[in-house]
Tab-separated table of C-alpha atoms in Angstrom:
chain	number	residue	atom	x	y	z
N	1	UNK	CA	55.269	-24.277	-22.339
N	2	UNK	CA	55.204	-28.313	-20.972
N	3	UNK	CA	53.037	-29.481	-18.821
N	4	UNK	CA	53.644	-32.394	-15.885
N	5	UNK	CA	51.338	-35.599	-14.914
N	6	UNK	CA	51.578	-36.527	-11.416
N	7	UNK	CA	50.080	-40.373	-11.136
N	8	UNK	CA	49.368	-40.744	-7.525
N	9	UNK	CA	48.833	-44.377	-6.244
N	10	UNK	CA	46.760	-44.363	-3.254
N	11	UNK	CA	46.929	-48.236	-2.817
N	12	UNK	CA	49.840	-49.111	-3.566
N	13	UNK	CA	50.778	-51.599	-1.172
N	14	UNK	CA	47.193	-53.906	-0.595
N	15	UNK	CA	47.374	-53.450	-4.000
N	16	UNK	CA	50.890	-54.720	-4.300
N	17	UNK	CA	49.866	-57.661	-2.170
N	18	UNK	CA	46.890	-58.377	-3.928
N	19	UNK	CA	48.635	-58.861	-6.739
N	20	UNK	CA	51.754	-60.809	-5.882
N	21	UNK	CA	50.414	-62.413	-2.491
N	22	UNK	CA	49.266	-65.320	-4.960
N	23	UNK	CA	45.415	-64.631	-4.017
N	24	UNK	CA	46.834	-65.820	0.195
N	25	UNK	CA	43.593	-62.375	0.269
N	26	UNK	CA	40.325	-62.559	-1.115
N	27	UNK	CA	39.339	-59.615	-2.500
N	28	UNK	CA	35.676	-59.339	-0.966
N	29	UNK	CA	38.007	-59.466	2.772
N	30	UNK	CA	39.934	-55.441	4.129
N	31	UNK	CA	43.421	-55.771	3.923
N	32	UNK	CA	45.494	-53.413	5.987
N	33	UNK	CA	49.751	-52.694	6.054
N	34	UNK	CA	50.908	-52.611	9.395
N	35	UNK	CA	54.317	-50.928	10.237
N	36	UNK	CA	56.594	-51.335	13.594
N	37	UNK	CA	58.415	-49.407	15.320
N	38	UNK	CA	60.540	-50.653	18.635
N	39	UNK	CA	56.813	-52.239	20.123
N	40	UNK	CA	54.871	-49.647	18.618
N	41	UNK	CA	52.617	-50.939	15.663
N	42	UNK	CA	50.457	-49.230	13.601
N	43	UNK	CA	48.112	-49.306	10.072
N	44	UNK	CA	50.692	-47.148	7.411
N	45	UNK	CA	48.232	-48.351	4.498
N	46	UNK	CA	44.459	-49.465	4.080
N	47	UNK	CA	42.948	-50.477	0.911
N	48	UNK	CA	38.914	-49.525	0.584
N	49	UNK	CA	37.173	-52.272	1.963
N	50	UNK	CA	39.487	-51.721	5.231
N	51	UNK	CA	38.584	-47.858	4.786
N	52	UNK	CA	34.540	-48.433	4.446
N	53	UNK	CA	34.617	-50.127	8.115
N	54	UNK	CA	36.779	-46.880	9.645
N	55	UNK	CA	40.182	-47.997	9.528
N	56	UNK	CA	42.753	-45.292	8.583
N	57	UNK	CA	46.299	-44.960	8.158
N	58	UNK	CA	48.025	-44.323	11.679
N	59	UNK	CA	45.607	-46.126	13.439
N	60	UNK	CA	46.832	-48.542	16.083
N	61	UNK	CA	47.185	-52.130	15.024
N	62	UNK	CA	45.966	-52.716	18.025
N	63	UNK	CA	42.347	-50.439	17.600
N	64	UNK	CA	41.781	-51.855	14.278
N	65	UNK	CA	41.643	-55.559	15.514
N	66	UNK	CA	39.164	-54.681	18.104
N	67	UNK	CA	37.227	-52.519	15.370
N	68	UNK	CA	37.348	-55.676	12.610
N	69	UNK	CA	37.424	-59.652	13.495
N	70	UNK	CA	39.482	-61.597	12.004
N	71	UNK	CA	41.607	-58.317	9.824
N	72	UNK	CA	44.367	-59.169	7.188
N	73	UNK	CA	47.380	-57.971	8.562
N	74	UNK	CA	49.994	-57.864	6.585
N	75	UNK	CA	53.873	-56.347	7.708
N	76	UNK	CA	55.113	-53.235	5.747
N	77	UNK	CA	57.787	-54.086	3.335
N	78	UNK	CA	59.254	-50.799	1.641
N	79	UNK	CA	61.964	-52.029	-0.187
N	80	UNK	CA	58.853	-53.976	-2.464
N	81	UNK	CA	57.099	-50.758	-2.488
N	82	UNK	CA	60.074	-48.864	-3.350
N	83	UNK	CA	60.441	-51.531	-5.780
N	84	UNK	CA	57.208	-51.003	-7.144
N	85	UNK	CA	57.358	-47.585	-8.282
N	86	UNK	CA	60.232	-47.593	-9.895
N	87	UNK	CA	59.081	-50.245	-11.927
N	88	UNK	CA	55.910	-48.118	-12.756
N	89	UNK	CA	57.837	-45.447	-13.850
N	90	UNK	CA	59.987	-47.357	-15.664
N	91	UNK	CA	56.639	-48.879	-17.891
N	92	UNK	CA	55.630	-44.913	-17.608
N	93	UNK	CA	59.244	-44.197	-19.412
N	94	UNK	CA	58.764	-46.922	-22.415
N	95	UNK	CA	55.002	-46.586	-22.790
N	96	UNK	CA	54.606	-42.752	-22.447
N	97	UNK	CA	56.729	-39.846	-22.111
N	98	UNK	CA	60.842	-39.603	-22.553
N	99	UNK	CA	61.368	-37.598	-18.589
N	100	UNK	CA	59.582	-39.950	-16.077
N	101	UNK	CA	61.018	-39.897	-12.511
N	102	UNK	CA	59.302	-41.088	-9.018
N	103	UNK	CA	57.556	-38.885	-7.041
N	104	UNK	CA	58.023	-39.748	-3.521
N	105	UNK	CA	56.729	-43.192	-1.997
N	106	UNK	CA	53.371	-43.265	-3.421
N	107	UNK	CA	53.791	-41.932	-7.498
N	108	UNK	CA	55.110	-41.204	-10.351
N	109	UNK	CA	55.833	-38.115	-12.542
N	110	UNK	CA	56.397	-37.586	-16.537
N	111	UNK	CA	56.062	-34.483	-18.990
N	112	UNK	CA	54.247	-34.845	-21.156
N	113	UNK	CA	55.856	-33.172	-24.206
N	114	UNK	CA	56.013	-34.835	-27.120
N	115	UNK	CA	53.288	-37.477	-25.574
N	116	UNK	CA	50.388	-36.062	-25.412
N	117	UNK	CA	49.405	-35.705	-28.902
N	118	UNK	CA	50.662	-39.466	-29.643
N	119	UNK	CA	47.543	-40.557	-27.234
N	120	UNK	CA	45.512	-38.396	-28.856
N	121	UNK	CA	45.324	-35.356	-26.343
N	122	UNK	CA	45.582	-35.043	-22.161
N	123	UNK	CA	42.204	-36.148	-21.625
N	124	UNK	CA	42.516	-39.467	-23.335
N	125	UNK	CA	46.284	-39.725	-22.476
N	126	UNK	CA	45.234	-39.756	-18.391
N	127	UNK	CA	42.054	-42.012	-19.077
N	128	UNK	CA	44.262	-44.432	-21.457
N	129	UNK	CA	46.901	-44.512	-18.268
N	130	UNK	CA	44.491	-44.573	-15.428
N	131	UNK	CA	42.661	-47.905	-17.530
N	132	UNK	CA	46.080	-49.612	-18.730
N	133	UNK	CA	46.907	-49.254	-14.556
N	134	UNK	CA	43.000	-51.016	-13.587
N	135	UNK	CA	44.067	-54.113	-16.067
N	136	UNK	CA	47.467	-54.150	-14.125
N	137	UNK	CA	45.204	-54.175	-11.246
N	138	UNK	CA	46.521	-50.947	-9.825
N	139	UNK	CA	44.329	-48.311	-8.438
N	140	UNK	CA	45.525	-45.020	-9.549
N	141	UNK	CA	45.043	-40.864	-9.915
N	142	UNK	CA	46.666	-38.868	-12.421
N	143	UNK	CA	45.806	-35.191	-12.990
N	144	UNK	CA	48.120	-33.000	-15.093
N	145	UNK	CA	48.655	-29.247	-15.186
N	146	UNK	CA	51.486	-26.756	-15.736
N	147	UNK	CA	53.504	-26.916	-12.821
N	148	UNK	CA	54.487	-30.858	-10.692
N	149	UNK	CA	53.349	-28.931	-7.280
N	150	UNK	CA	50.395	-28.670	-8.576
N	151	UNK	CA	49.988	-32.131	-10.463
N	152	UNK	CA	51.182	-33.754	-7.535
N	153	UNK	CA	48.684	-31.994	-5.130
N	154	UNK	CA	45.322	-32.427	-7.233
N	155	UNK	CA	45.849	-35.856	-7.889
N	156	UNK	CA	46.439	-37.193	-4.036
N	157	UNK	CA	43.910	-34.393	-2.933
N	158	UNK	CA	40.787	-35.559	-5.406
N	159	UNK	CA	38.831	-38.270	-5.663
N	160	UNK	CA	38.879	-38.019	-9.247
N	161	UNK	CA	40.361	-40.377	-11.790
N	162	UNK	CA	41.616	-38.049	-13.823
N	163	UNK	CA	41.819	-33.876	-13.687
N	164	UNK	CA	43.236	-31.574	-16.094
N	165	UNK	CA	44.254	-28.376	-14.966
N	166	UNK	CA	43.423	-25.613	-18.422
N	167	UNK	CA	46.847	-24.106	-18.972
N	168	UNK	CA	47.143	-20.864	-16.933
N	169	UNK	CA	44.376	-21.977	-14.057
N	170	UNK	CA	47.213	-23.203	-11.446
N	171	UNK	CA	46.831	-20.551	-9.263
N	172	UNK	CA	43.191	-20.006	-9.538
N	173	UNK	CA	42.817	-24.211	-8.503
N	174	UNK	CA	45.472	-24.223	-5.707
N	175	UNK	CA	44.772	-21.421	-3.646
N	176	UNK	CA	42.193	-23.144	-1.912
N	177	UNK	CA	44.315	-25.882	-1.182
N	178	UNK	CA	45.544	-27.236	1.707
N	179	UNK	CA	48.874	-26.460	3.391
N	180	UNK	CA	50.235	-30.374	3.574
N	181	UNK	CA	50.047	-30.655	-0.235
N	182	UNK	CA	53.464	-28.370	-0.683
N	183	UNK	CA	55.579	-31.323	0.164
N	184	UNK	CA	57.351	-29.609	3.499
N	185	UNK	CA	58.316	-31.714	6.217
N	186	UNK	CA	55.588	-32.163	8.650
N	187	UNK	CA	57.346	-29.884	11.750
N	188	UNK	CA	57.096	-27.194	8.901
N	189	UNK	CA	53.125	-28.003	8.751
N	190	UNK	CA	52.500	-27.637	11.540
N	191	UNK	CA	54.209	-24.536	12.782
N	192	UNK	CA	52.607	-22.946	9.969
N	193	UNK	CA	48.641	-24.438	11.295
N	194	UNK	CA	50.319	-22.620	14.788
N	195	UNK	CA	50.389	-19.557	13.013
N	196	UNK	CA	46.731	-19.981	11.516
N	197	UNK	CA	47.336	-20.811	8.450
N	198	UNK	CA	45.997	-23.563	6.250
N	199	UNK	CA	45.636	-22.888	3.034
N	200	UNK	CA	47.894	-22.050	0.269
N	201	UNK	CA	46.329	-19.011	-1.016
N	202	UNK	CA	46.752	-18.089	3.181
N	203	UNK	CA	50.426	-18.728	2.924
N	204	UNK	CA	51.362	-17.215	-0.755
N	205	UNK	CA	49.720	-13.986	0.636
N	206	UNK	CA	51.752	-13.804	3.901
N	207	UNK	CA	55.219	-11.498	3.827
N	208	UNK	CA	58.091	-13.646	2.417
N	209	UNK	CA	60.901	-12.448	5.102
N	210	UNK	CA	59.082	-13.472	8.503
N	211	UNK	CA	58.673	-17.019	6.674
N	212	UNK	CA	62.069	-17.048	5.419
N	213	UNK	CA	63.467	-16.490	8.557
N	214	UNK	CA	61.665	-18.710	10.715
N	215	UNK	CA	61.390	-21.475	8.493
N	216	UNK	CA	63.990	-21.113	6.181
N	217	UNK	CA	64.000	-20.676	2.317
N	218	UNK	CA	62.093	-24.134	1.315
N	219	UNK	CA	58.373	-22.537	1.770
N	220	UNK	CA	59.325	-19.960	-1.249
N	221	UNK	CA	60.708	-22.428	-2.727
N	222	UNK	CA	57.994	-24.713	-2.970
N	223	UNK	CA	55.203	-21.689	-3.150
N	224	UNK	CA	57.115	-20.351	-6.239
N	225	UNK	CA	57.403	-24.401	-7.492
N	226	UNK	CA	53.935	-24.554	-7.702
N	227	UNK	CA	53.278	-21.283	-9.217
N	228	UNK	CA	55.169	-21.980	-11.879
N	229	UNK	CA	58.006	-18.943	-10.748
N	230	UNK	CA	60.797	-21.082	-10.881
N	231	UNK	CA	61.439	-24.388	-12.549
N	232	UNK	CA	60.967	-27.571	-10.770
N	233	UNK	CA	63.061	-29.815	-13.589
N	234	UNK	CA	62.354	-33.878	-13.778
N	235	UNK	CA	65.179	-35.887	-13.209
N	236	UNK	CA	64.350	-38.923	-15.565
N	237	UNK	CA	64.923	-41.934	-14.406
N	238	UNK	CA	67.771	-44.243	-15.091
N	239	UNK	CA	68.887	-47.468	-14.837
N	240	UNK	CA	72.045	-49.428	-15.538
N	241	UNK	CA	70.373	-51.966	-17.818
N	242	UNK	CA	69.424	-48.389	-19.873
N	243	UNK	CA	72.164	-47.778	-22.793
N	244	UNK	CA	72.446	-44.166	-22.562
N	245	UNK	CA	75.680	-41.931	-23.933
N	246	UNK	CA	75.558	-37.999	-22.727
N	247	UNK	CA	77.292	-34.790	-24.285
N	248	UNK	CA	78.635	-31.811	-22.198
N	249	UNK	CA	79.122	-28.265	-24.163
N	250	UNK	CA	81.930	-25.876	-22.122
N	251	UNK	CA	80.200	-23.150	-24.496
N	252	UNK	CA	76.448	-23.514	-25.385
N	253	UNK	CA	75.063	-24.779	-28.188
N	254	UNK	CA	71.718	-23.710	-30.029
N	255	UNK	CA	72.015	-23.898	-34.538
N	256	UNK	CA	69.594	-26.737	-35.331
N	257	UNK	CA	73.613	-27.434	-37.850
N	258	UNK	CA	75.377	-27.750	-34.271
N	259	UNK	CA	72.932	-29.312	-33.290
N	260	UNK	CA	72.284	-32.125	-35.778
N	261	UNK	CA	76.187	-32.693	-36.308
N	262	UNK	CA	76.455	-34.144	-32.278
N	263	UNK	CA	73.062	-35.648	-32.861
N	264	UNK	CA	74.949	-37.597	-35.714
N	265	UNK	CA	77.956	-38.212	-32.816
N	266	UNK	CA	75.705	-39.691	-29.475
N	267	UNK	CA	74.101	-41.815	-32.249
N	268	UNK	CA	77.295	-43.508	-33.616
N	269	UNK	CA	78.033	-43.985	-29.555
N	270	UNK	CA	75.243	-45.415	-28.481
N	271	UNK	CA	74.969	-48.049	-31.838
N	272	UNK	CA	78.936	-49.152	-30.644
N	273	UNK	CA	77.105	-49.574	-26.601
N	274	UNK	CA	74.307	-51.277	-28.254
N	275	UNK	CA	76.409	-53.771	-30.727
N	276	UNK	CA	79.068	-54.690	-26.915
N	277	UNK	CA	75.939	-56.070	-25.900
N	278	UNK	CA	73.972	-57.382	-29.558
N	279	UNK	CA	70.962	-54.969	-28.636
N	280	UNK	CA	69.672	-53.073	-30.983
N	281	UNK	CA	67.364	-49.596	-30.383
N	282	UNK	CA	63.362	-50.028	-30.268
N	283	UNK	CA	62.725	-46.636	-28.831
N	284	UNK	CA	65.087	-43.999	-28.393
N	285	UNK	CA	65.436	-40.111	-26.047
N	286	UNK	CA	66.962	-37.388	-26.802
N	287	UNK	CA	66.973	-35.128	-23.854
N	288	UNK	CA	67.923	-31.857	-24.026
N	289	UNK	CA	69.498	-30.434	-21.294
N	290	UNK	CA	69.405	-25.753	-21.249
N	291	UNK	CA	71.489	-23.315	-19.773
N	292	UNK	CA	68.347	-22.029	-18.123
N	293	UNK	CA	67.847	-25.726	-15.956
N	294	UNK	CA	64.835	-26.652	-18.174
N	295	UNK	CA	64.926	-29.341	-20.374
N	296	UNK	CA	63.409	-30.932	-23.855
N	297	UNK	CA	62.851	-34.209	-25.456
N	298	UNK	CA	62.835	-36.025	-28.666
N	299	UNK	CA	61.187	-39.998	-29.000
N	300	UNK	CA	62.236	-41.599	-31.458
N	301	UNK	CA	60.279	-45.209	-31.987
N	302	UNK	CA	60.938	-47.853	-34.915
N	303	UNK	CA	58.846	-51.110	-35.591
N	304	UNK	CA	62.112	-53.413	-35.291
N	305	UNK	CA	65.036	-53.583	-33.211
N	306	UNK	CA	67.720	-51.591	-35.385
N	307	UNK	CA	71.152	-50.095	-34.948
N	308	UNK	CA	72.147	-48.479	-38.360
N	309	UNK	CA	73.769	-44.436	-37.428
N	310	UNK	CA	71.939	-43.673	-40.338
N	311	UNK	CA	68.614	-44.198	-40.358
N	312	UNK	CA	68.319	-43.446	-36.356
N	313	UNK	CA	70.320	-40.333	-36.927
N	314	UNK	CA	67.306	-39.242	-39.357
N	315	UNK	CA	64.674	-39.771	-37.447
N	316	UNK	CA	66.176	-37.887	-34.837
N	317	UNK	CA	67.236	-34.564	-36.800
N	318	UNK	CA	63.705	-35.163	-38.563
N	319	UNK	CA	62.546	-33.422	-34.776
N	320	UNK	CA	65.208	-31.108	-34.129
N	321	UNK	CA	62.521	-28.146	-35.327
N	322	UNK	CA	60.618	-29.319	-32.464
N	323	UNK	CA	63.754	-28.204	-29.864
N	324	UNK	CA	63.836	-24.926	-28.928
N	325	UNK	CA	67.569	-24.024	-27.779
N	326	UNK	CA	66.478	-20.933	-25.183
N	327	UNK	CA	69.243	-19.131	-24.206
N	328	UNK	CA	71.883	-22.224	-25.159
N	329	UNK	CA	72.039	-26.127	-24.848
N	330	UNK	CA	74.749	-27.261	-22.215
N	331	UNK	CA	74.033	-31.170	-22.228
N	332	UNK	CA	73.089	-33.883	-24.552
N	333	UNK	CA	71.817	-37.161	-23.843
N	334	UNK	CA	71.201	-39.811	-25.786
N	335	UNK	CA	69.156	-43.107	-24.168
N	336	UNK	CA	67.800	-46.361	-25.635
N	337	UNK	CA	64.904	-46.993	-23.654
N	338	UNK	CA	63.645	-50.243	-25.550
N	339	UNK	CA	66.572	-51.936	-26.507
N	340	UNK	CA	65.774	-56.047	-28.270
N	341	UNK	CA	68.534	-58.447	-28.908
N	342	UNK	CA	69.614	-58.165	-32.673
N	343	UNK	CA	70.635	-60.972	-34.080
N	344	UNK	CA	73.456	-60.718	-37.471
N	345	UNK	CA	70.959	-61.806	-40.863
N	346	UNK	CA	73.009	-63.183	-43.439
N	347	UNK	CA	73.009	-60.070	-46.897
N	348	UNK	CA	73.331	-63.318	-49.929
N	349	UNK	CA	71.588	-66.907	-49.813
N	350	UNK	CA	72.452	-67.487	-53.618
N	351	UNK	CA	74.130	-66.361	-56.087
N	352	UNK	CA	70.951	-64.903	-57.546
N	353	UNK	CA	69.906	-62.301	-54.723
N	354	UNK	CA	65.881	-61.907	-54.635
N	355	UNK	CA	65.004	-58.153	-53.797
N	356	UNK	CA	62.912	-58.155	-50.600
N	357	UNK	CA	61.195	-54.385	-50.593
N	358	UNK	CA	61.454	-52.941	-47.109
N	359	UNK	CA	58.942	-50.569	-46.138
N	360	UNK	CA	59.999	-50.450	-41.810
N	361	UNK	CA	62.097	-46.805	-42.659
N	362	UNK	CA	59.348	-45.385	-44.382
N	363	UNK	CA	56.810	-46.554	-41.743
N	364	UNK	CA	59.328	-45.546	-38.646
N	365	UNK	CA	59.480	-41.502	-40.124
N	366	UNK	CA	55.750	-41.168	-40.486
N	367	UNK	CA	55.211	-42.807	-36.758
N	368	UNK	CA	57.436	-40.611	-35.522
N	369	UNK	CA	55.312	-37.702	-37.668
N	370	UNK	CA	52.037	-38.882	-35.629
N	371	UNK	CA	50.540	-40.971	-38.109
N	372	UNK	CA	49.140	-43.496	-37.003
N	373	UNK	CA	49.257	-46.771	-39.280
N	374	UNK	CA	48.564	-50.067	-39.613
N	375	UNK	CA	47.494	-52.950	-41.727
N	376	UNK	CA	44.443	-54.704	-42.267
N	377	UNK	CA	44.264	-58.425	-42.676
N	378	UNK	CA	41.471	-61.531	-42.284
N	379	UNK	CA	39.987	-63.110	-39.548
N	380	UNK	CA	37.896	-66.412	-39.790
N	381	UNK	CA	34.328	-65.519	-39.849
N	382	UNK	CA	31.517	-65.283	-42.420
N	383	UNK	CA	29.919	-62.012	-41.270
N	384	UNK	CA	32.118	-59.322	-43.068
N	385	UNK	CA	32.094	-56.372	-40.430
N	386	UNK	CA	34.096	-59.200	-37.825
N	387	UNK	CA	36.488	-60.582	-40.962
N	388	UNK	CA	39.328	-58.363	-40.640
N	389	UNK	CA	41.046	-56.765	-38.024
N	390	UNK	CA	44.151	-53.822	-37.654
N	391	UNK	CA	47.130	-54.942	-36.979
N	392	UNK	CA	50.986	-53.127	-36.961
N	393	UNK	CA	52.224	-52.151	-40.428
N	394	UNK	CA	55.040	-54.752	-40.234
N	395	UNK	CA	53.470	-57.706	-38.415
N	396	UNK	CA	53.601	-60.723	-39.745
N	397	UNK	CA	51.305	-62.559	-41.919
N	398	UNK	CA	48.205	-64.429	-40.005
N	399	UNK	CA	47.874	-67.060	-42.362
N	400	UNK	CA	44.627	-66.421	-42.473
N	401	UNK	CA	42.554	-66.059	-45.911
N	402	UNK	CA	38.937	-65.206	-47.234
N	403	UNK	CA	37.406	-68.828	-47.592
N	404	UNK	CA	34.332	-66.742	-50.170
N	405	UNK	CA	32.934	-67.732	-53.732
N	406	UNK	CA	31.533	-64.568	-53.759
N	407	UNK	CA	32.933	-61.033	-54.381
N	408	UNK	CA	33.863	-58.508	-51.556
N	409	UNK	CA	33.767	-54.726	-52.177
N	410	UNK	CA	37.086	-52.848	-52.652
N	411	UNK	CA	35.538	-50.514	-49.239
N	412	UNK	CA	33.875	-52.517	-46.818
N	413	UNK	CA	31.553	-49.272	-44.570
N	414	UNK	CA	31.931	-49.591	-41.089
N	415	UNK	CA	28.622	-49.862	-40.563
N	416	UNK	CA	25.962	-51.250	-42.571
N	417	UNK	CA	23.769	-48.760	-43.973
N	418	UNK	CA	20.135	-48.372	-44.246
N	419	UNK	CA	18.060	-47.024	-47.126
N	420	UNK	CA	15.275	-47.134	-48.699
N	421	UNK	CA	13.606	-49.950	-51.716
N	422	UNK	CA	11.326	-51.169	-54.146
N	423	UNK	CA	11.831	-54.769	-55.032
N	424	UNK	CA	9.118	-56.668	-56.933
N	425	UNK	CA	9.077	-59.818	-54.408
N	426	UNK	CA	10.217	-59.713	-51.366
N	427	UNK	CA	12.877	-62.246	-51.515
N	428	UNK	CA	14.443	-60.514	-55.313
N	429	UNK	CA	17.067	-57.905	-55.017
N	430	UNK	CA	15.953	-54.225	-55.455
N	431	UNK	CA	14.617	-52.415	-58.644
N	432	UNK	CA	15.258	-48.910	-56.777
N	433	UNK	CA	16.774	-47.719	-54.489
N	434	UNK	CA	17.861	-44.398	-52.114
N	435	UNK	CA	21.083	-44.027	-50.327
N	436	UNK	CA	22.285	-40.474	-48.769
N	437	UNK	CA	19.451	-38.715	-49.864
N	438	UNK	CA	20.264	-39.936	-53.592
N	439	UNK	CA	18.161	-42.182	-55.793
N	440	UNK	CA	19.813	-45.254	-57.775
N	441	UNK	CA	17.650	-47.327	-60.607
N	442	UNK	CA	19.087	-50.844	-60.768
N	443	UNK	CA	19.857	-52.141	-64.048
N	444	UNK	CA	21.140	-55.464	-63.072
N	445	UNK	CA	21.913	-57.672	-59.976
N	446	UNK	CA	23.597	-61.151	-58.986
N	447	UNK	CA	22.591	-62.891	-55.873
N	448	UNK	CA	21.662	-63.942	-53.598
N	449	UNK	CA	24.837	-65.036	-51.396
N	450	UNK	CA	23.142	-66.229	-47.926
N	451	UNK	CA	25.179	-65.701	-44.448
N	452	UNK	CA	24.218	-67.106	-41.411
N	453	UNK	CA	24.488	-65.282	-37.744
N	454	UNK	CA	27.568	-66.882	-35.531
N	455	UNK	CA	25.658	-68.420	-33.185
N	456	UNK	CA	28.639	-69.570	-31.608
N	457	UNK	CA	29.338	-65.599	-30.301
N	458	UNK	CA	26.326	-64.691	-29.289
N	459	UNK	CA	22.759	-66.939	-28.862
N	460	UNK	CA	19.911	-64.110	-30.473
N	461	UNK	CA	21.968	-64.932	-33.749
N	462	UNK	CA	20.955	-68.620	-33.990
N	463	UNK	CA	18.006	-67.991	-36.594
N	464	UNK	CA	19.203	-64.586	-38.023
N	465	UNK	CA	20.404	-64.685	-41.765
N	466	UNK	CA	21.274	-62.050	-44.564
N	467	UNK	CA	20.707	-62.213	-47.897
N	468	UNK	CA	23.588	-60.310	-49.907
N	469	UNK	CA	23.323	-58.960	-53.797
N	470	UNK	CA	25.549	-57.354	-55.744
N	471	UNK	CA	23.626	-54.289	-57.664
N	472	UNK	CA	24.443	-52.007	-60.888
N	473	UNK	CA	23.178	-48.467	-61.125
N	474	UNK	CA	22.070	-47.033	-63.812
N	475	UNK	CA	26.029	-45.197	-63.876
N	476	UNK	CA	28.023	-47.786	-63.538
N	477	UNK	CA	28.186	-47.923	-60.395
N	478	UNK	CA	28.196	-51.241	-58.186
N	479	UNK	CA	27.178	-51.612	-54.533
N	480	UNK	CA	26.318	-54.353	-52.065
N	481	UNK	CA	23.457	-54.474	-50.465
N	482	UNK	CA	21.615	-57.010	-48.172
N	483	UNK	CA	18.113	-57.543	-47.203
N	484	UNK	CA	18.228	-58.465	-43.051
N	485	UNK	CA	16.116	-61.842	-43.137
N	486	UNK	CA	14.812	-64.889	-45.206
N	487	UNK	CA	12.105	-62.518	-46.882
N	488	UNK	CA	9.297	-65.283	-45.153
N	489	UNK	CA	10.293	-65.971	-41.815
N	490	UNK	CA	10.427	-61.935	-39.407
N	491	UNK	CA	12.272	-64.464	-36.970
N	492	UNK	CA	15.509	-64.253	-39.402
N	493	UNK	CA	15.381	-60.435	-39.549
N	494	UNK	CA	13.471	-57.291	-39.633
N	495	UNK	CA	13.255	-57.711	-43.379
N	496	UNK	CA	14.852	-54.190	-44.046
N	497	UNK	CA	17.818	-53.445	-46.541
N	498	UNK	CA	21.547	-52.142	-46.485
N	499	UNK	CA	23.507	-51.356	-48.366
N	500	UNK	CA	27.234	-52.416	-46.925
N	501	UNK	CA	30.108	-51.731	-49.694
N	502	UNK	CA	30.916	-50.096	-52.708
N	503	UNK	CA	32.659	-51.856	-55.660
N	504	UNK	CA	35.922	-49.913	-57.101
């Protein structure tokens, strides 16, 4: 069963103004956005600082000015706010899910199918998304639930940054929520309150016929959508710059071979459209429209922009087993959600062409199966644990190298592990050591290699040193150990011994 994420931006207008206002409004001063109709002016948005002073949305602007002297007031710009929400939806489309849509004037909604496992689960998906938005100077609250209606309501009614509603618990969670979370017109909400109905649970217990007679079908439809009794498909956001091709079927299809056949045809059409624009695809989404008005999606990502039909078809067809056609598929749409310029490359530059091994097709296959791939690259640092970092599997070489004259172990531990040692002298290598419960007698040792702390990173490392030794035990295993400190002055280190690596 697909899960739905709703992301709510409670201070969208004020966050947008502070982000793009060029620092015109200091961060520590309250800010409100004012809407007007004729001679009437009211607060349509207020930031956290303004709310702490008692200012609320809907409050007359004149009253707000009387309450707070020198209040920063900016005229509302609904067009700019709508454009900001659409940009955020496009950002989420490229980063998280093939199915993303604008959710009202202050949020976005996305289907997590095919997205949460790539982020490490729903908790990490939500927290990572909120943290990235915070880095963009935007306040966000996110909730995931079985239905769009439930996720929409919880994201807006809770003060928590992230909320994960367990599968199957929607009915228990939403019964106590107020009825204004049902996305009903204001006059309908007011009419229900006149009848004494305040919560979703009270409304769901009412007979359906009188409600339909008085308010129409919308009340029952919103209730059924929130409880998951009827489907509420998310219409994916599509903009003119996105390249998309689609195919409608007069008779629904469902066999894997048939799906693969039409995937290949859509890929050929998409590649032709991309070639017209001089683009290559980096991320493509295949959206399946089923006859029961539900959707499924498959995402294929690539390390570099390509428009090779055979390669893209293979990546998509490898995931056909994830597609459940149900009672049949009536439409398939393929979209290049991330496309980049693709220049032509000369195949041969000499009479004798040197073979260059291209591993990107293999990287793409493994990456689309959920594997997280990376390479290690050197970093200019004498401290071993700082001397390397992760980069993408196909990133260009950094040009850095390890400038050392001493050997380095093939396996460097993430953190140095403490060991018990026995040494003849404090500044000599150990003759016995115990690591992970196993005692080892040292037959040979080479060193020391002295490594100093990097005082320009942390002042506490001004006097810190390590003396590294390559030692070999009675079984021929070679280990990389060090003593913290110079063996004489305790200010240079604790003089405890650690194991930092193993030679292959």
